[in-house]
Amino acid sequence: MNTIDRGTLRRRTIGVLYGGLSAERLISLKTGAAVLETLRAGGYRAVGIDVDRQIAVRLVEHDIDVAFIALHGRYGEDGTIQGLLEYLGIPYTGPGVLGSSLAMHKVMTKRILAAAGIPTPEWVCCLPESPPAVAEIGIDFPVVVKPVSEGSSLGITVVEAPAGLPAAVAAAGERDREVLIERYIAGTEITVSVLDGVPLPLIQIEPLSGLYDYEAKYTPGKTVYRVPAPLAAALTRTIQELAVASCQATACTAGAVRVDFRLAPDRTPWVIEINTVPGMTATSLLPKAAAAGGLTFIDLLERMLTAAALHVGV
């Protein structure tokens, strides 16, 4: 892969791709606006492109040299826009087609993590119209029920007892063709951002409601963030190593990727999922981790852009 040096980047037109067609459109608009404003303030020639089904035409019209992907969810994180950019020969931020599509599909992510020996909670997958009987699940309650290919905690339910399972599967099924049922790990939310293969400081997430749902993620004041996470040095290293290994196993080594964990009361870290286009809003985790690592927001964007590449064959 050929990356871009900063001098060259200054002379190029950067297209910030945001908005999109997914259920996370609103968050993507906020991410894109923050990126666009910061790049322009930093002296870069950046244009915003609100992605719709005419995106191929818009990319040609704007004649961009590199794409900053600020799209969340379907058609943005799942390898589809990455594939289009590959066809058009436009370098882009983040992982390639393979890594993006794998990480977006929670079941495929977990299969790969499990095969690589990386701890991830037990799970089963089902179709919304065919919810499994409790005896077929083989997982102790409580469980987490979630759409297989959705983000921002949309459609997720924590089910405390078997009686609540059918309704939770139906709710997740309204957002996806497949549903993931996963053992709920009581404990602490931890996230690790990995930039160009190097882990940034850990963040401990403490939602005031007890559940890190959509409201807790995107409403200022609803969650307490501890950066760096107040963990022992050895445990911090272990979690960072697991984050890097997770990225390597799923072909998500390019650009900025965020790996989410649950830290059980016995201090066992469990990998929950991988995010290939982390948010850049005022409450987002990647910028917080970057700041703790000594990077300003413009520093972070420049690092992501200079790593932008065509992932030929990936």
mmCIF file of C-alpha atoms in Angstrom:
data_model
loop_
_atom_site.group_PDB
_atom_site.id
_atom_site.type_symbol
_atom_site.label_atom_id
_atom_site.label_comp_id
_atom_site.label_asym_id
_atom_site.label_seq_id
_atom_site.Cartn_x
_atom_site.Cartn_y
_atom_site.Cartn_z
ATOM 1 C CA MET A 1 0.000 0.000 0.000
ATOM 2 C CA ASN A 2 1.281 3.471 -0.872
ATOM 3 C CA THR A 3 0.612 6.032 1.840
ATOM 4 C CA ILE A 4 0.617 9.848 1.544
ATOM 5 C CA ASP A 5 3.168 12.215 3.091
ATOM 6 C CA ARG A 6 1.954 15.445 4.694
ATOM 7 C CA GLY A 7 3.506 17.715 2.075
ATOM 8 C CA THR A 8 1.635 15.916 -0.681
ATOM 9 C CA LEU A 9 -1.550 15.899 1.389
ATOM 10 C CA ARG A 10 -1.455 19.700 1.625
ATOM 11 C CA ARG A 11 -1.680 19.913 -2.161
ATOM 12 C CA ARG A 12 -4.542 17.439 -2.505
ATOM 13 C CA THR A 13 -8.321 17.744 -2.310
ATOM 14 C CA ILE A 14 -9.717 15.761 0.617
ATOM 15 C CA GLY A 15 -13.276 14.531 0.363
ATOM 16 C CA VAL A 16 -14.972 14.039 3.728
ATOM 17 C CA LEU A 17 -17.666 11.405 3.155
ATOM 18 C CA TYR A 18 -20.444 11.683 5.708
ATOM 19 C CA GLY A 19 -24.190 11.350 6.194
ATOM 20 C CA GLY A 20 -25.017 8.204 4.288
ATOM 21 C CA LEU A 21 -28.006 5.896 4.277
ATOM 22 C CA SER A 22 -27.709 4.009 7.567
ATOM 23 C CA ALA A 23 -29.556 4.361 10.851
ATOM 24 C CA GLU A 24 -26.451 6.158 12.137
ATOM 25 C CA ARG A 25 -26.772 9.007 9.651
ATOM 26 C CA LEU A 26 -27.236 11.696 12.319
ATOM 27 C CA ILE A 27 -24.049 10.707 14.131
ATOM 28 C CA SER A 28 -22.180 10.525 10.837
ATOM 29 C CA LEU A 29 -23.236 14.080 10.002
ATOM 30 C CA LYS A 30 -21.777 15.244 13.326
ATOM 31 C CA THR A 31 -18.571 13.281 12.797
ATOM 32 C CA GLY A 32 -18.193 14.639 9.264
ATOM 33 C CA ALA A 33 -18.855 18.227 10.308
ATOM 34 C CA ALA A 34 -16.183 18.045 13.040
ATOM 35 C CA VAL A 35 -13.629 16.564 10.635
ATOM 36 C CA LEU A 36 -14.422 19.025 7.849
ATOM 37 C CA GLU A 37 -14.253 22.085 10.112
ATOM 38 C CA THR A 38 -10.941 21.008 11.647
ATOM 39 C CA LEU A 39 -9.287 20.192 8.330
ATOM 40 C CA ARG A 40 -10.293 23.529 6.828
ATOM 41 C CA ALA A 41 -9.089 25.387 9.911
ATOM 42 C CA GLY A 42 -5.801 23.540 9.540
ATOM 43 C CA GLY A 43 -5.338 24.863 6.014
ATOM 44 C CA TYR A 44 -6.370 21.746 4.105
ATOM 45 C CA ARG A 45 -8.449 21.817 0.949
ATOM 46 C CA ALA A 46 -11.409 19.732 2.119
ATOM 47 C CA VAL A 47 -14.894 19.290 0.676
ATOM 48 C CA GLY A 48 -17.856 17.669 2.371
ATOM 49 C CA ILE A 49 -19.834 15.071 0.459
ATOM 50 C CA ASP A 50 -23.166 13.926 1.891
ATOM 51 C CA VAL A 51 -23.314 10.353 0.648
ATOM 52 C CA ASP A 52 -26.412 9.154 -1.167
ATOM 53 C CA ARG A 53 -27.056 6.665 -3.962
ATOM 54 C CA GLN A 54 -25.442 9.044 -6.446
ATOM 55 C CA ILE A 55 -22.129 8.891 -4.595
ATOM 56 C CA ALA A 56 -20.174 7.483 -7.550
ATOM 57 C CA VAL A 57 -21.177 10.476 -9.662
ATOM 58 C CA ARG A 58 -20.450 12.921 -6.822
ATOM 59 C CA LEU A 59 -16.971 11.521 -6.284
ATOM 60 C CA VAL A 60 -16.121 12.062 -9.940
ATOM 61 C CA GLU A 61 -17.663 15.549 -9.937
ATOM 62 C CA HIS A 62 -15.650 16.667 -6.907
ATOM 63 C CA ASP A 63 -12.457 15.101 -8.307
ATOM 64 C CA ILE A 64 -11.097 14.327 -4.840
ATOM 65 C CA ASP A 65 -7.630 12.888 -4.313
ATOM 66 C CA VAL A 66 -8.219 11.149 -0.985
ATOM 67 C CA ALA A 67 -11.355 10.212 0.962
ATOM 68 C CA PHE A 68 -11.811 10.626 4.698
ATOM 69 C CA ILE A 69 -14.545 8.130 5.541
ATOM 70 C CA ALA A 70 -16.793 9.553 8.268
ATOM 71 C CA LEU A 71 -19.667 7.184 7.540
ATOM 72 C CA HIS A 72 -21.071 4.956 10.266
ATOM 73 C CA GLY A 73 -23.049 1.758 9.790
ATOM 74 C CA ARG A 74 -24.218 0.130 6.593
ATOM 75 C CA TYR A 75 -22.740 1.346 3.305
ATOM 76 C CA GLY A 76 -20.009 3.132 5.248
ATOM 77 C CA GLU A 77 -18.290 0.679 7.565
ATOM 78 C CA ASP A 78 -19.189 -2.575 5.822
ATOM 79 C CA GLY A 79 -16.780 -2.518 2.875
ATOM 80 C CA THR A 80 -19.204 -1.171 0.265
ATOM 81 C CA ILE A 81 -17.915 2.406 0.040
ATOM 82 C CA GLN A 82 -14.389 1.038 0.371
ATOM 83 C CA GLY A 83 -14.969 -1.163 -2.666
ATOM 84 C CA LEU A 84 -16.291 1.752 -4.690
ATOM 85 C CA LEU A 85 -13.273 3.858 -3.797
ATOM 86 C CA GLU A 86 -11.012 0.994 -4.850
ATOM 87 C CA TYR A 87 -12.713 0.915 -8.265
ATOM 88 C CA LEU A 88 -12.256 4.661 -8.654
ATOM 89 C CA GLY A 89 -8.638 4.570 -7.510
ATOM 90 C CA ILE A 90 -9.198 6.960 -4.585
ATOM 91 C CA PRO A 91 -7.137 6.307 -1.421
ATOM 92 C CA TYR A 92 -9.235 6.268 1.753
ATOM 93 C CA THR A 93 -8.898 6.189 5.526
ATOM 94 C CA GLY A 94 -9.353 3.080 7.617
ATOM 95 C CA PRO A 95 -9.252 -0.644 6.882
ATOM 96 C CA GLY A 96 -9.873 -2.130 3.451
ATOM 97 C CA VAL A 97 -12.846 -4.013 2.060
ATOM 98 C CA LEU A 98 -12.141 -7.281 3.859
ATOM 99 C CA GLY A 99 -11.465 -5.826 7.301
ATOM 100 C CA SER A 100 -14.409 -3.428 7.072
ATOM 101 C CA SER A 101 -16.893 -6.119 6.072
ATOM 102 C CA LEU A 102 -15.657 -8.596 8.684
ATOM 103 C CA ALA A 103 -15.742 -6.124 11.565
ATOM 104 C CA MET A 104 -19.219 -4.888 10.626
ATOM 105 C CA HIS A 105 -20.619 -8.419 10.877
ATOM 106 C CA LYS A 106 -20.513 -9.189 14.599
ATOM 107 C CA VAL A 107 -20.840 -12.956 14.160
ATOM 108 C CA MET A 108 -17.996 -13.179 11.652
ATOM 109 C CA THR A 109 -15.890 -11.011 13.960
ATOM 110 C CA LYS A 110 -16.528 -13.349 16.881
ATOM 111 C CA ARG A 111 -15.797 -16.456 14.829
ATOM 112 C CA ILE A 112 -12.428 -15.064 13.799
ATOM 113 C CA LEU A 113 -11.591 -13.873 17.309
ATOM 114 C CA ALA A 114 -12.487 -17.259 18.770
ATOM 115 C CA ALA A 115 -10.399 -19.063 16.133
ATOM 116 C CA ALA A 116 -7.464 -16.804 17.017
ATOM 117 C CA GLY A 117 -7.787 -17.626 20.715
ATOM 118 C CA ILE A 118 -8.955 -14.130 21.626
ATOM 119 C CA PRO A 119 -11.568 -14.155 24.429
ATOM 120 C CA THR A 120 -15.053 -13.157 23.281
ATOM 121 C CA PRO A 121 -18.332 -14.082 25.044
ATOM 122 C CA GLU A 122 -20.201 -17.200 23.931
ATOM 123 C CA TRP A 123 -22.924 -16.570 21.392
ATOM 124 C CA VAL A 124 -25.517 -17.992 19.059
ATOM 125 C CA CYS A 125 -26.963 -16.470 15.906
ATOM 126 C CA CYS A 126 -30.567 -16.762 14.782
ATOM 127 C CA LEU A 127 -33.087 -15.399 12.322
ATOM 128 C CA PRO A 128 -35.695 -12.992 13.725
ATOM 129 C CA GLU A 129 -38.546 -15.197 12.538
ATOM 130 C CA SER A 130 -36.999 -18.282 14.181
ATOM 131 C CA PRO A 131 -35.937 -17.360 17.719
ATOM 132 C CA PRO A 132 -34.298 -20.309 19.461
ATOM 133 C CA ALA A 133 -35.811 -22.036 22.432
ATOM 134 C CA VAL A 134 -34.034 -21.222 25.668
ATOM 135 C CA ALA A 135 -32.779 -24.810 25.921
ATOM 136 C CA GLU A 136 -31.137 -24.448 22.492
ATOM 137 C CA ILE A 137 -29.104 -21.386 23.392
ATOM 138 C CA GLY A 138 -26.788 -23.039 25.883
ATOM 139 C CA ILE A 139 -25.879 -19.676 27.431
ATOM 140 C CA ASP A 140 -26.710 -18.631 30.968
ATOM 141 C CA PHE A 141 -28.824 -15.507 31.435
ATOM 142 C CA PRO A 142 -28.525 -12.573 31.366
ATOM 143 C CA VAL A 143 -27.767 -12.274 27.664
ATOM 144 C CA VAL A 144 -27.350 -9.401 25.227
ATOM 145 C CA VAL A 145 -29.439 -9.462 22.066
ATOM 146 C CA LYS A 146 -28.303 -7.292 19.178
ATOM 147 C CA PRO A 147 -28.568 -6.911 15.395
ATOM 148 C CA VAL A 148 -25.617 -8.599 13.693
ATOM 149 C CA SER A 149 -24.678 -5.614 11.509
ATOM 150 C CA GLU A 150 -25.711 -2.464 13.354
ATOM 151 C CA GLY A 151 -23.805 0.088 15.397
ATOM 152 C CA SER A 152 -24.254 2.771 18.072
ATOM 153 C CA SER A 153 -26.036 0.227 20.314
ATOM 154 C CA LEU A 154 -29.135 0.459 18.119
ATOM 155 C CA GLY A 155 -31.554 -2.438 18.620
ATOM 156 C CA ILE A 156 -29.657 -3.855 21.621
ATOM 157 C CA THR A 157 -31.426 -5.332 24.654
ATOM 158 C CA VAL A 158 -30.004 -6.826 27.832
ATOM 159 C CA VAL A 159 -32.306 -9.745 28.701
ATOM 160 C CA GLU A 160 -32.305 -10.776 32.342
ATOM 161 C CA ALA A 161 -34.638 -13.795 32.096
ATOM 162 C CA PRO A 162 -35.821 -16.207 29.357
ATOM 163 C CA ALA A 163 -39.278 -14.658 29.205
ATOM 164 C CA GLY A 164 -37.831 -11.503 27.672
ATOM 165 C CA LEU A 165 -35.967 -13.234 24.853
ATOM 166 C CA PRO A 166 -38.664 -13.299 22.107
ATOM 167 C CA ALA A 167 -39.348 -9.568 22.354
ATOM 168 C CA ALA A 168 -35.632 -8.755 22.310
ATOM 169 C CA VAL A 169 -35.038 -10.920 19.232
ATOM 170 C CA ALA A 170 -37.987 -9.248 17.498
ATOM 171 C CA ALA A 171 -36.620 -5.776 18.323
ATOM 172 C CA ALA A 172 -33.179 -6.626 16.956
ATOM 173 C CA GLY A 173 -34.784 -8.258 13.931
ATOM 174 C CA GLU A 174 -36.431 -4.987 12.974
ATOM 175 C CA ARG A 175 -32.941 -3.683 12.171
ATOM 176 C CA ASP A 176 -31.254 -6.709 10.620
ATOM 177 C CA ARG A 177 -31.806 -10.062 8.944
ATOM 178 C CA GLU A 178 -29.722 -11.823 11.607
ATOM 179 C CA VAL A 179 -29.680 -11.544 15.384
ATOM 180 C CA LEU A 180 -26.826 -12.208 17.800
ATOM 181 C CA ILE A 181 -27.504 -13.595 21.280
ATOM 182 C CA GLU A 182 -24.415 -13.197 23.458
ATOM 183 C CA ARG A 183 -23.575 -13.930 27.087
ATOM 184 C CA TYR A 184 -23.734 -10.709 29.071
ATOM 185 C CA ILE A 185 -20.479 -9.886 30.821
ATOM 186 C CA ALA A 186 -21.125 -7.985 34.025
ATOM 187 C CA GLY A 187 -18.357 -5.530 34.758
ATOM 188 C CA THR A 188 -16.713 -2.474 33.272
ATOM 189 C CA GLU A 189 -16.770 -1.019 29.762
ATOM 190 C CA ILE A 190 -13.267 -0.508 28.389
ATOM 191 C CA THR A 191 -12.321 0.646 24.919
ATOM 192 C CA VAL A 192 -8.963 0.719 23.143
ATOM 193 C CA SER A 193 -8.254 2.827 20.065
ATOM 194 C CA VAL A 194 -5.520 1.442 17.826
ATOM 195 C CA LEU A 195 -3.814 3.948 15.521
ATOM 196 C CA ASP A 196 -1.616 2.569 12.740
ATOM 197 C CA GLY A 197 -1.273 -0.655 14.712
ATOM 198 C CA VAL A 198 -0.280 1.070 17.972
ATOM 199 C CA PRO A 199 -2.690 1.109 20.943
ATOM 200 C CA LEU A 200 -3.611 4.439 22.534
ATOM 201 C CA PRO A 201 -4.424 4.892 26.251
ATOM 202 C CA LEU A 202 -7.401 2.910 27.498
ATOM 203 C CA ILE A 203 -10.718 4.554 28.330
ATOM 204 C CA GLN A 204 -12.984 3.322 31.107
ATOM 205 C CA ILE A 205 -16.637 4.094 30.390
ATOM 206 C CA GLU A 206 -19.118 4.626 33.206
ATOM 207 C CA PRO A 207 -22.643 5.380 31.947
ATOM 208 C CA LEU A 208 -24.732 6.993 34.669
ATOM 209 C CA SER A 209 -27.742 4.890 33.653
ATOM 210 C CA GLY A 210 -25.716 1.683 33.959
ATOM 211 C CA LEU A 211 -26.122 0.850 30.263
ATOM 212 C CA TYR A 212 -23.933 2.338 27.539
ATOM 213 C CA ASP A 213 -26.783 2.742 25.052
ATOM 214 C CA TYR A 214 -27.405 5.276 22.280
ATOM 215 C CA GLU A 215 -28.436 8.036 24.685
ATOM 216 C CA ALA A 216 -25.465 7.437 26.986
ATOM 217 C CA LYS A 217 -23.071 7.487 24.026
ATOM 218 C CA TYR A 218 -24.199 10.707 22.410
ATOM 219 C CA THR A 219 -25.665 12.880 25.179
ATOM 220 C CA PRO A 220 -23.060 15.045 26.966
ATOM 221 C CA GLY A 221 -23.089 14.453 30.706
ATOM 222 C CA LYS A 222 -24.719 11.016 30.520
ATOM 223 C CA THR A 223 -21.425 9.116 30.830
ATOM 224 C CA VAL A 224 -18.205 9.496 32.807
ATOM 225 C CA TYR A 225 -14.999 8.730 30.894
ATOM 226 C CA ARG A 226 -11.779 7.907 32.752
ATOM 227 C CA VAL A 227 -8.732 8.467 30.533
ATOM 228 C CA PRO A 228 -6.450 6.677 30.966
ATOM 229 C CA ALA A 229 -8.446 3.890 32.569
ATOM 230 C CA PRO A 230 -7.428 3.374 36.226
ATOM 231 C CA LEU A 231 -6.127 -0.163 35.757
ATOM 232 C CA ALA A 232 -2.930 -1.888 36.800
ATOM 233 C CA ALA A 233 -0.100 -1.575 34.292
ATOM 234 C CA ALA A 234 0.016 -5.318 33.572
ATOM 235 C CA LEU A 235 -3.722 -5.503 32.886
ATOM 236 C CA THR A 236 -3.526 -2.399 30.702
ATOM 237 C CA ARG A 237 -0.794 -4.029 28.605
ATOM 238 C CA THR A 238 -2.815 -7.234 28.304
ATOM 239 C CA ILE A 239 -5.897 -5.381 27.046
ATOM 240 C CA GLN A 240 -3.839 -3.330 24.596
ATOM 241 C CA GLU A 241 -2.196 -6.498 23.272
ATOM 242 C CA LEU A 242 -5.599 -8.126 22.817
ATOM 243 C CA ALA A 243 -6.829 -5.043 20.948
ATOM 244 C CA VAL A 244 -3.887 -5.150 18.545
ATOM 245 C CA ALA A 245 -4.274 -8.921 18.085
ATOM 246 C CA SER A 246 -7.991 -8.451 17.346
ATOM 247 C CA CYS A 247 -7.184 -5.899 14.650
ATOM 248 C CA GLN A 248 -4.566 -8.169 13.114
ATOM 249 C CA ALA A 249 -6.883 -11.194 13.092
ATOM 250 C CA THR A 250 -9.643 -9.290 11.288
ATOM 251 C CA ALA A 251 -7.467 -7.403 8.758
ATOM 252 C CA CYS A 252 -8.174 -4.088 10.526
ATOM 253 C CA THR A 253 -4.605 -2.835 10.858
ATOM 254 C CA ALA A 254 -4.889 0.341 8.758
ATOM 255 C CA GLY A 255 -5.770 3.766 10.160
ATOM 256 C CA ALA A 256 -7.732 4.232 13.388
ATOM 257 C CA VAL A 257 -9.781 1.333 14.767
ATOM 258 C CA ARG A 258 -11.529 1.001 18.130
ATOM 259 C CA VAL A 259 -11.854 -2.303 19.998
ATOM 260 C CA ASP A 260 -14.518 -2.520 22.705
ATOM 261 C CA PHE A 261 -14.127 -4.724 25.786
ATOM 262 C CA ARG A 262 -16.033 -5.776 28.870
ATOM 263 C CA LEU A 263 -13.804 -6.265 31.890
ATOM 264 C CA ALA A 264 -15.358 -8.924 34.139
ATOM 265 C CA PRO A 265 -15.222 -8.700 37.956
ATOM 266 C CA ASP A 266 -12.460 -11.347 37.933
ATOM 267 C CA ARG A 267 -10.464 -8.927 35.686
ATOM 268 C CA THR A 268 -10.800 -11.076 32.574
ATOM 269 C CA PRO A 269 -11.063 -8.844 29.479
ATOM 270 C CA TRP A 270 -13.568 -9.942 26.819
ATOM 271 C CA VAL A 271 -13.558 -8.479 23.307
ATOM 272 C CA ILE A 272 -17.078 -7.430 22.313
ATOM 273 C CA GLU A 273 -16.671 -5.824 18.892
ATOM 274 C CA ILE A 274 -14.439 -3.846 16.547
ATOM 275 C CA ASN A 275 -15.298 -0.426 15.094
ATOM 276 C CA THR A 276 -13.538 0.525 11.863
ATOM 277 C CA VAL A 277 -14.913 4.092 11.631
ATOM 278 C CA PRO A 278 -14.868 5.428 15.205
ATOM 279 C CA GLY A 279 -16.926 8.529 15.904
ATOM 280 C CA MET A 280 -15.464 12.028 15.961
ATOM 281 C CA THR A 281 -18.213 13.883 17.838
ATOM 282 C CA ALA A 282 -17.821 15.869 21.064
ATOM 283 C CA THR A 283 -18.481 12.720 23.107
ATOM 284 C CA SER A 284 -16.503 10.295 20.921
ATOM 285 C CA LEU A 285 -13.887 7.961 22.323
ATOM 286 C CA LEU A 286 -11.130 7.999 19.703
ATOM 287 C CA PRO A 287 -10.370 11.753 20.063
ATOM 288 C CA LYS A 288 -10.316 11.371 23.866
ATOM 289 C CA ALA A 289 -7.809 8.518 23.619
ATOM 290 C CA ALA A 290 -5.701 10.435 21.102
ATOM 291 C CA ALA A 291 -5.603 13.491 23.384
ATOM 292 C CA ALA A 292 -4.463 11.300 26.283
ATOM 293 C CA GLY A 293 -1.729 10.028 23.981
ATOM 294 C CA GLY A 294 -0.556 13.566 23.213
ATOM 295 C CA LEU A 295 -2.309 14.050 19.885
ATOM 296 C CA THR A 296 -4.506 17.046 19.085
ATOM 297 C CA PHE A 297 -7.573 16.532 16.908
ATOM 298 C CA ILE A 298 -5.783 17.840 13.810
ATOM 299 C CA ASP A 299 -2.807 15.582 14.637
ATOM 300 C CA LEU A 300 -5.163 12.618 14.706
ATOM 301 C CA LEU A 301 -6.787 13.525 11.392
ATOM 302 C CA GLU A 302 -3.400 13.995 9.745
ATOM 303 C CA ARG A 303 -2.240 10.602 10.992
ATOM 304 C CA MET A 304 -5.375 8.968 9.593
ATOM 305 C CA LEU A 305 -5.034 10.751 6.251
ATOM 306 C CA THR A 306 -1.345 10.100 5.757
ATOM 307 C CA ALA A 307 -2.086 6.400 6.299
ATOM 308 C CA ALA A 308 -4.862 6.481 3.671
ATOM 309 C CA ALA A 309 -4.227 3.980 0.906
ATOM 310 C CA LEU A 310 -5.694 1.791 -1.765
ATOM 311 C CA HIS A 311 -5.972 -1.644 -0.175
ATOM 312 C CA VAL A 312 -5.376 -3.560 -3.379
ATOM 313 C CA GLY A 313 -5.977 -7.254 -2.854
ATOM 314 C CA VAL A 314 -7.231 -6.792 0.721
#
